[in-house]
mmCIF file of C-alpha atoms in Angstrom:
data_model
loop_
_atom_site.group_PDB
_atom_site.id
_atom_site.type_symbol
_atom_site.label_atom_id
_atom_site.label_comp_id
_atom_site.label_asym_id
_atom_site.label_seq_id
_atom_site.Cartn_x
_atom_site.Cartn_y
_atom_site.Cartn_z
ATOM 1 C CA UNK I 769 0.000 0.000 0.000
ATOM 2 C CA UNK I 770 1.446 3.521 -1.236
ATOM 3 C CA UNK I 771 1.804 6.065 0.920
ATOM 4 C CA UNK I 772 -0.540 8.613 -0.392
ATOM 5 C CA UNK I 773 -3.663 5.471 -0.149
ATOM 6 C CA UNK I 774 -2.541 4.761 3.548
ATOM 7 C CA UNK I 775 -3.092 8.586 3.940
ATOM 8 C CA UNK I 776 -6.309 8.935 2.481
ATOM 9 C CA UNK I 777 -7.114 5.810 4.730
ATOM 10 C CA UNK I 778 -5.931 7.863 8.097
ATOM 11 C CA UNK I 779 -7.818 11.089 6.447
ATOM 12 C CA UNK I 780 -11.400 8.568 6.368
ATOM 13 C CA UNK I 781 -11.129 7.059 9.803
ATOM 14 C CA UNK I 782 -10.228 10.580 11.153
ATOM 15 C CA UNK I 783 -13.317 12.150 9.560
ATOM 16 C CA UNK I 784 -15.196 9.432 10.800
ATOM 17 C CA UNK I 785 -14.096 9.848 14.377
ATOM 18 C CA UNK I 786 -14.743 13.565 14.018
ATOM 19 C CA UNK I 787 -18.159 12.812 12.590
ATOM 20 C CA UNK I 788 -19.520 10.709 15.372
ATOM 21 C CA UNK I 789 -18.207 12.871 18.259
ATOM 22 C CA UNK I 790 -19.849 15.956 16.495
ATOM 23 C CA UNK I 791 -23.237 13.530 16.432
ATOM 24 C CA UNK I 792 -22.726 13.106 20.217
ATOM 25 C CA UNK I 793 -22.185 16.755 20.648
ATOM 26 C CA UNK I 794 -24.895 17.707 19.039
ATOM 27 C CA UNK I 795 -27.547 14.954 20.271
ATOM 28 C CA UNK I 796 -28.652 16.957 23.577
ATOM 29 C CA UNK I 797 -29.780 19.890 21.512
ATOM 30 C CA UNK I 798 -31.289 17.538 19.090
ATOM 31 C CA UNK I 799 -33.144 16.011 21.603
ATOM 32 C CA UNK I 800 -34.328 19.206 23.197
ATOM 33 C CA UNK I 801 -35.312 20.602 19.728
ATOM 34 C CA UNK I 802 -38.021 17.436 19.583
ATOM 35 C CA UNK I 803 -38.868 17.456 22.969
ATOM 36 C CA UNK I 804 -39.967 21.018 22.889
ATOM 37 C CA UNK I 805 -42.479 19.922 19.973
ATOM 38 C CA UNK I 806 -43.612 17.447 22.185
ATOM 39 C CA UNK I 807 -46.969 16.860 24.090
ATOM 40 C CA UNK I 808 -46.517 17.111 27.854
ATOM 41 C CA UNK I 809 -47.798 13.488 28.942
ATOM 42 C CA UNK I 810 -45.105 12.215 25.857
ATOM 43 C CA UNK I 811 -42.572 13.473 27.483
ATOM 44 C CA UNK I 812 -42.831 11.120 30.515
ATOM 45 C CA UNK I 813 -43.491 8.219 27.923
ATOM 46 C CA UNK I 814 -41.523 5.052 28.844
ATOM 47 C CA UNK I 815 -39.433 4.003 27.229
ATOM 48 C CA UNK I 816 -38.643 7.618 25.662
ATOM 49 C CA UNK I 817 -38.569 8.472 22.200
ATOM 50 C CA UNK I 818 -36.813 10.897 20.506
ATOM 51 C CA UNK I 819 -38.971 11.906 17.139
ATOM 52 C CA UNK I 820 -42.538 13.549 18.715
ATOM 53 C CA UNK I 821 -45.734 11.279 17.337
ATOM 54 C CA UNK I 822 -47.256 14.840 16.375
ATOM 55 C CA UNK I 823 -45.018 17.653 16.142
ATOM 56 C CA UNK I 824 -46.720 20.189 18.271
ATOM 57 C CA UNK I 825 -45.491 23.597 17.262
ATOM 58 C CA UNK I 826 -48.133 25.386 19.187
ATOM 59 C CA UNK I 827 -45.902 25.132 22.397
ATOM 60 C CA UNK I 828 -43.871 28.180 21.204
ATOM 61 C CA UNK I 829 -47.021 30.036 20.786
ATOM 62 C CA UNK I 830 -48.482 29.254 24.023
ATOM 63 C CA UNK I 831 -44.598 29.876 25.713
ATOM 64 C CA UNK I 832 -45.796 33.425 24.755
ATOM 65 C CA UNK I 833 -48.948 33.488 25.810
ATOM 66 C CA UNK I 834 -48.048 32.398 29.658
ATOM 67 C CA UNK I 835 -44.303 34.133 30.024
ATOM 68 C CA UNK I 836 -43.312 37.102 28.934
ATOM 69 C CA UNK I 837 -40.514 35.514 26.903
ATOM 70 C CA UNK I 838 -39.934 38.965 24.744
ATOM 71 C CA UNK I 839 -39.138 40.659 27.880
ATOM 72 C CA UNK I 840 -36.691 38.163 28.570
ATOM 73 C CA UNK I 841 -34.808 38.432 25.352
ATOM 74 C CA UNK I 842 -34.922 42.122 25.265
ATOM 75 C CA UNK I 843 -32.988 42.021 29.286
ATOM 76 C CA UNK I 844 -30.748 39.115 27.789
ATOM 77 C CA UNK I 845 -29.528 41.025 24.746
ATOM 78 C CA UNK I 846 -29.377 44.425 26.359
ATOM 79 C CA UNK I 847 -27.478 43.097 29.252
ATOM 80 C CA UNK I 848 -24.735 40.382 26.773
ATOM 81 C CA UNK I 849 -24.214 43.926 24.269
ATOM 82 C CA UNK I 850 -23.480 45.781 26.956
ATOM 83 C CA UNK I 851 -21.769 43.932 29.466
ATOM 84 C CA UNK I 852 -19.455 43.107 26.215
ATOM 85 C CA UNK I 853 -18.817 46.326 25.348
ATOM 86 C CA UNK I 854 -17.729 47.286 28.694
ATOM 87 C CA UNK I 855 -14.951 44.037 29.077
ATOM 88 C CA UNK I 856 -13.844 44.789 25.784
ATOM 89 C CA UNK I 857 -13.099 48.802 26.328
ATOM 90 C CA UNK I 858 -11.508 48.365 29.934
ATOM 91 C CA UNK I 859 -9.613 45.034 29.633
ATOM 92 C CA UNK I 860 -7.940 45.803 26.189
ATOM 93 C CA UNK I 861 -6.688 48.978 27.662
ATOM 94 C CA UNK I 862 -6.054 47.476 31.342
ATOM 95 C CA UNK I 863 -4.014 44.737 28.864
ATOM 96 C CA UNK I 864 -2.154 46.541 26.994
ATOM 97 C CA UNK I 865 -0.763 48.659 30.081
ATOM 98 C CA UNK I 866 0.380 45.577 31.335
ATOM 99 C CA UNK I 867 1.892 44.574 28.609
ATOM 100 C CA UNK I 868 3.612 47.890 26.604
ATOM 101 C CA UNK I 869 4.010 49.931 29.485
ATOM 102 C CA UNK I 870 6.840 50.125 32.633
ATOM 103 C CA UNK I 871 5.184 50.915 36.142
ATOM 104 C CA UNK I 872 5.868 50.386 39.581
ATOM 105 C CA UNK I 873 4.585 47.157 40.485
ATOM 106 C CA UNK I 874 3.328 46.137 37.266
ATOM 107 C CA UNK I 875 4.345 42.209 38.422
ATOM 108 C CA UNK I 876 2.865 42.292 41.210
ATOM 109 C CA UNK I 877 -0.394 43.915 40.495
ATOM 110 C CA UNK I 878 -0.749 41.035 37.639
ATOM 111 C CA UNK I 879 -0.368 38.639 40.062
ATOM 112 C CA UNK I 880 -2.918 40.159 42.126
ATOM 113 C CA UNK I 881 -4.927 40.039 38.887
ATOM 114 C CA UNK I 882 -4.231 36.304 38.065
ATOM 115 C CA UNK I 883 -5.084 35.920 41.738
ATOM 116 C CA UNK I 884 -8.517 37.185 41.350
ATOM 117 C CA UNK I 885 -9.303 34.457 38.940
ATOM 118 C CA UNK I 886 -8.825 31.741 41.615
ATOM 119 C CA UNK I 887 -11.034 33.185 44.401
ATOM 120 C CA UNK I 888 -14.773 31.661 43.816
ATOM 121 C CA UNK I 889 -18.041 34.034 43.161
ATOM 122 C CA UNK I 890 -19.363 32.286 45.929
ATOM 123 C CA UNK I 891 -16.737 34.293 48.290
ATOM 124 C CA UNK I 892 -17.690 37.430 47.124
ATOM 125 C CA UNK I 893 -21.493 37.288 46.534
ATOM 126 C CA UNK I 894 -22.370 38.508 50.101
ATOM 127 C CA UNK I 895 -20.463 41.375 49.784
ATOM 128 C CA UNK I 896 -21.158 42.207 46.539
ATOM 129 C CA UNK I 897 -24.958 42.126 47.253
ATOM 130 C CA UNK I 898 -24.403 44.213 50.328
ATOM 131 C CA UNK I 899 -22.765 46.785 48.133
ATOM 132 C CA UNK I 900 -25.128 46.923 45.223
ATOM 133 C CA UNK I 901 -27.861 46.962 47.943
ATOM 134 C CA UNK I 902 -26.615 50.090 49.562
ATOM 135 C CA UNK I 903 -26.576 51.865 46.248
ATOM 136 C CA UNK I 904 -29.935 51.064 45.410
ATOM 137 C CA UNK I 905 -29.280 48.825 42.769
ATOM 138 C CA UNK I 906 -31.077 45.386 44.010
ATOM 139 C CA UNK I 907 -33.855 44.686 41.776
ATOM 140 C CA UNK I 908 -31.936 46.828 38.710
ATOM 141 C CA UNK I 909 -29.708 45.414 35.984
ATOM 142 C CA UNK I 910 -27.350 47.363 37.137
ATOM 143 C CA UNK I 911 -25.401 44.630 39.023
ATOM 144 C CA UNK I 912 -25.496 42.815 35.849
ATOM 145 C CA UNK I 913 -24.076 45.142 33.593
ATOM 146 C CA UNK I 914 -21.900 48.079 35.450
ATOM 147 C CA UNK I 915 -18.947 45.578 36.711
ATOM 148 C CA UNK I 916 -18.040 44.601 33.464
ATOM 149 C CA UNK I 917 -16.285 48.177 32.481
ATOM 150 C CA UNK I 918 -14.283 47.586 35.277
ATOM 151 C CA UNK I 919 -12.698 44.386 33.243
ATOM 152 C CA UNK I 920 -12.213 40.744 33.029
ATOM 153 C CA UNK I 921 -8.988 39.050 34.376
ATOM 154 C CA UNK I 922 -9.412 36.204 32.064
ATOM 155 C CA UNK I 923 -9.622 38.433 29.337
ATOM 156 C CA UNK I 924 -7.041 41.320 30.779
ATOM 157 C CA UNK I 925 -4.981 38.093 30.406
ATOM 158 C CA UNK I 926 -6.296 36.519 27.125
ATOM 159 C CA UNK I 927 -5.683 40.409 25.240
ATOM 160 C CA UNK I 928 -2.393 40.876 27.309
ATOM 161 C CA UNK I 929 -0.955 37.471 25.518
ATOM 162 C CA UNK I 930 -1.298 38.912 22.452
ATOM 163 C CA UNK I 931 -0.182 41.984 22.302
ATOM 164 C CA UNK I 932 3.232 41.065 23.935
ATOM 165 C CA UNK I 933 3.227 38.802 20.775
ATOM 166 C CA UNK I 934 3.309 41.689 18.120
ATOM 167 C CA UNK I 935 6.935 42.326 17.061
ATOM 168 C CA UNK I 936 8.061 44.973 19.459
ATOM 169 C CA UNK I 937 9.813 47.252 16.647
ATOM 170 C CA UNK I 938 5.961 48.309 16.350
ATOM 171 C CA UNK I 939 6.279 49.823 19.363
ATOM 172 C CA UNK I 940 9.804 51.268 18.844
ATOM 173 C CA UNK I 941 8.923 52.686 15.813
ATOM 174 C CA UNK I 942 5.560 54.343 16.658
ATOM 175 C CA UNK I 943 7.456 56.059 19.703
ATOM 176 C CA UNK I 944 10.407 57.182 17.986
ATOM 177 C CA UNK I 945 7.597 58.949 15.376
ATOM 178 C CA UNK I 946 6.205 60.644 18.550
ATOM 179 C CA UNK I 947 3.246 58.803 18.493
ATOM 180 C CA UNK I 948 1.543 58.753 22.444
ATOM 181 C CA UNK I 949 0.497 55.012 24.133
ATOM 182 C CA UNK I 950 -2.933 56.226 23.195
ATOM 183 C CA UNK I 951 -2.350 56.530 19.710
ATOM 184 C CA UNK I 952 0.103 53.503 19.655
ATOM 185 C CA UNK I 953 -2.888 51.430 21.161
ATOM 186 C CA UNK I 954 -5.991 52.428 19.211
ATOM 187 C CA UNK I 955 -4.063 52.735 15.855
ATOM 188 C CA UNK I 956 -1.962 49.671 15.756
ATOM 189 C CA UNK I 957 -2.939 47.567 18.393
ATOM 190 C CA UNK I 958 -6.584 47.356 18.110
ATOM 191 C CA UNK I 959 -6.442 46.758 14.792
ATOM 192 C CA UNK I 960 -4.106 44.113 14.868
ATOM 193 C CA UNK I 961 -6.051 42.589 17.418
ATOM 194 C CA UNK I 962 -9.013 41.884 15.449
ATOM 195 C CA UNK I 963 -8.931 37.551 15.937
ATOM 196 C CA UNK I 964 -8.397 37.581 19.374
ATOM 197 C CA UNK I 965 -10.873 40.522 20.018
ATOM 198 C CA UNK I 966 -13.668 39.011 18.451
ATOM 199 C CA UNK I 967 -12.829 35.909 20.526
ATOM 200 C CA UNK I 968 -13.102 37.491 23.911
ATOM 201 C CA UNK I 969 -16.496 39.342 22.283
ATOM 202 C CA UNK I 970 -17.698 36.046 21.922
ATOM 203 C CA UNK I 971 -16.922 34.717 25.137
ATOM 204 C CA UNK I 972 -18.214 37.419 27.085
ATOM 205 C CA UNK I 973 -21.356 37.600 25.088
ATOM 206 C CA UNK I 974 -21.709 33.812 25.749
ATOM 207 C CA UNK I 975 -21.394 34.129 29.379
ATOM 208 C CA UNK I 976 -23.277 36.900 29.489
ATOM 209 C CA UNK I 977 -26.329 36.005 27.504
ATOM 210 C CA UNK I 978 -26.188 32.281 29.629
ATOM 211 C CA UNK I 979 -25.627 34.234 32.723
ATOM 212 C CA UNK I 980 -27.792 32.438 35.776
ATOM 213 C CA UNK I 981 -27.186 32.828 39.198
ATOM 214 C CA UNK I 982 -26.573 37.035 39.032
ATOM 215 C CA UNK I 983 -30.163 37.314 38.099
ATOM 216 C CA UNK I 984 -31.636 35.378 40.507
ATOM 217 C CA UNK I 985 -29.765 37.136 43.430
ATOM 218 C CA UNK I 986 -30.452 40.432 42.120
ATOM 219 C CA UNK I 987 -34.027 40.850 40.438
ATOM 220 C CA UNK I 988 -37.011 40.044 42.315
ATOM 221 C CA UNK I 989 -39.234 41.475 39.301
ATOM 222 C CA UNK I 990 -40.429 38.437 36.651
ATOM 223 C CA UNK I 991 -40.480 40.579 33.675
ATOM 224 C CA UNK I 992 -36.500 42.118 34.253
ATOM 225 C CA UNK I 993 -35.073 38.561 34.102
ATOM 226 C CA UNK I 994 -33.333 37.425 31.494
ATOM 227 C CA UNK I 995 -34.216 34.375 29.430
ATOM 228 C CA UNK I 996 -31.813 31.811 31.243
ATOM 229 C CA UNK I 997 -33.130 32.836 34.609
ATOM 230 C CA UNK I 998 -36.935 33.592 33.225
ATOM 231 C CA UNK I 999 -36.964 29.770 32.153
ATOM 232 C CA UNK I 1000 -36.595 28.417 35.726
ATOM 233 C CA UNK I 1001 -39.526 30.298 36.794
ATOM 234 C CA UNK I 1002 -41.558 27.505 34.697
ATOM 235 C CA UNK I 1003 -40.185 24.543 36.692
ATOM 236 C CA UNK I 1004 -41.567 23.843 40.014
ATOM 237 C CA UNK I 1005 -40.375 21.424 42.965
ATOM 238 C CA UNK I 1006 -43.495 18.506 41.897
ATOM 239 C CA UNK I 1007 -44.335 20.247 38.340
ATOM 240 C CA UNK I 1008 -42.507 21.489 35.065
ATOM 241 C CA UNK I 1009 -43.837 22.619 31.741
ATOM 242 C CA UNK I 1010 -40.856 20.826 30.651
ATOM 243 C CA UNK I 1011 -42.695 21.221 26.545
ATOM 244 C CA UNK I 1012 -42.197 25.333 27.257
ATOM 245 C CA UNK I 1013 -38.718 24.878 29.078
ATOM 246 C CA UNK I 1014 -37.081 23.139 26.135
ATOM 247 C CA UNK I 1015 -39.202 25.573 23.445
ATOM 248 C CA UNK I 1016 -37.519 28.509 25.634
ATOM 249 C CA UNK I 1017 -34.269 27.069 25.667
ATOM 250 C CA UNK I 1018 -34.125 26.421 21.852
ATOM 251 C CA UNK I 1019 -34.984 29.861 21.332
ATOM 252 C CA UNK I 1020 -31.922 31.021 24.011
ATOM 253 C CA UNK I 1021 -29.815 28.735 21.632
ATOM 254 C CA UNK I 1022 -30.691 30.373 18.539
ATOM 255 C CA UNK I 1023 -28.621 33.449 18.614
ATOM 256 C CA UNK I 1024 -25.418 32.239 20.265
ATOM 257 C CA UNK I 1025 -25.707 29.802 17.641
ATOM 258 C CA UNK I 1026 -26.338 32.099 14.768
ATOM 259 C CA UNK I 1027 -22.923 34.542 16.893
ATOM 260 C CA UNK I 1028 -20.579 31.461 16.606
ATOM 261 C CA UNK I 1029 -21.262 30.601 12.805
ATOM 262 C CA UNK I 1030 -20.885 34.225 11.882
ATOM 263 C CA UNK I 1031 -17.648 34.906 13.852
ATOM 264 C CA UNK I 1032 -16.018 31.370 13.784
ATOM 265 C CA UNK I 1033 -13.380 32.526 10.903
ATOM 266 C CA UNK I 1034 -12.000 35.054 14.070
ATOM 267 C CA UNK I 1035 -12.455 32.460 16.303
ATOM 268 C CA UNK I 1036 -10.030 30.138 14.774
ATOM 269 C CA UNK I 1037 -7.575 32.913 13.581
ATOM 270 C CA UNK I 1038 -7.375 34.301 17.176
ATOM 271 C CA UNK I 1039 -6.808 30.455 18.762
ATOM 272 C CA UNK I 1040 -4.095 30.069 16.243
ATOM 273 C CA UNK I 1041 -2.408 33.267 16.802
ATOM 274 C CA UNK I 1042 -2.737 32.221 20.564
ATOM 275 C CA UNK I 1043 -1.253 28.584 20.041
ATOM 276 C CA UNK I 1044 1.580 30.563 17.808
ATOM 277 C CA UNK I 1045 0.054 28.720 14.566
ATOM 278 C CA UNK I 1046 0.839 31.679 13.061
#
């Protein structure tokens, strides 16, 4: 056997491998596409079935009719365009000061930084609710949204990464034109930056727009939740329109889906820049 057949032979079983751990990826949402087209007493059926005997597409209407899903959405997407906006603004510039720039400290404030990752939301939640409720902000999306401009150590670290990657004659050159860190920054350095940008745009939308707990601790008002949070108002301790549940969560797929196919080109280009790919 030649060597070019023994690779196309490799290139088939890899595929194949590929191919069947994308099907078992992607069976949970298949299943909870079907399942919200589902009667309610089919769910329960035993054994369970995966293809509905009727496919009941009234339970989106009706998810309408007894939540107010819209409002949802509207909070979700306000609070993911926002929130990402405000990581992207402070940590690229907290990022590249750690990166481009000489300070007192600057080590040891990044470790303080890296540091912050470790300690657990759990630690801080008490506190944090204390604060937000003595500035009136408890029942607001204010707690959801105003933190984020203050940045995100993963990504202050992600965006740091990369811009100590861009050849530092850059740098050298832009300051020896007279150019200020300001100007060095937002005319090379954002651009530049586009891949790994979009990436942490992404992720922060994505955490964001599947954010749970923070709503739940903060709003006490139905119609400010957000869609991940609004869903678990449908499930009760004995009792669960699980039907609605899995029609709601389709729709909160929908447009993270819809974010990932349009930006996955970035995606990839800022992982390989990461990896040093290229």
């Amino acid at each position: 056997m030649n060597k070019t057949k023994l690779e196309g032979i490799n290139n088939l079983i890899l595929i194949l491998i590929l191919f069947g751990i994308g099907v078992l990826m992607l069976l949970p949402f298949i299943w909870m596409f079907f399942t919200s087209l589902k009667d309610w007493g089919e769910i329960f059926k035993f054994p369970p079935t995966l293809f509905p005997s009727k496919l009941r597409w009234e339970n989106y209407k009706e998810l309408f009719q007894i939540a107010p899903v819209i409002a949802w959405l509207k909070n979700s997407l306000f609070l993911s365009i926002v929130s990402t906006i405000g990581v992207l603004l402070s940590s690229s510039i907290v990022a590249f000061a750690f990166a481009m720039m000489n300070f007192k400290g600057k080590g040891f404030w990044f470790s303080i930084l890296l540091l912050t990752m470790m300690v657990p939301f759990h630690v801080t939640m008490i506190p944090q609710y204390i604060l937000f409720r003595y500035l009136g902000w408890i029942n607001t999306l204010k707690p959801l949204w105003v933190p984020t401009f203050t940045g995100a150590p993963y990504m202050i670290f992600l965006l740091r990464q990369f811009y100590r990657s861009v050849p530092n004659s850059y740098f050298e050159s832009a300051r020896i034109d007279g150019a200020s860190f300001w100007q060095i920054f937002y005319r090379i350095y954002v651009p530049l930056s586009l891949p790994v940008t979009v990436t942490v745009a992404l992720l922060t939308f994505i955490n964001q727009w599947n954010y749970f707990l923070g709503p739940l601790i903060y709003l006490n008002d139905i119609n400010k939740m957000t869609i991940t949070a609004g869903l678990s108002f449908l499930q009760g301790q004995s009792f669960g329109y699980w039907n609605y549940i899995m029609a709601g969560s389709t729709i909160a797929v929908l447009p993270i889906l819809f974010l990932f196919l349009l930006t996955q080109k970035y995606i990839i280009e800022g992982i390989m820049l990461q990896a040093g790919l290229k």
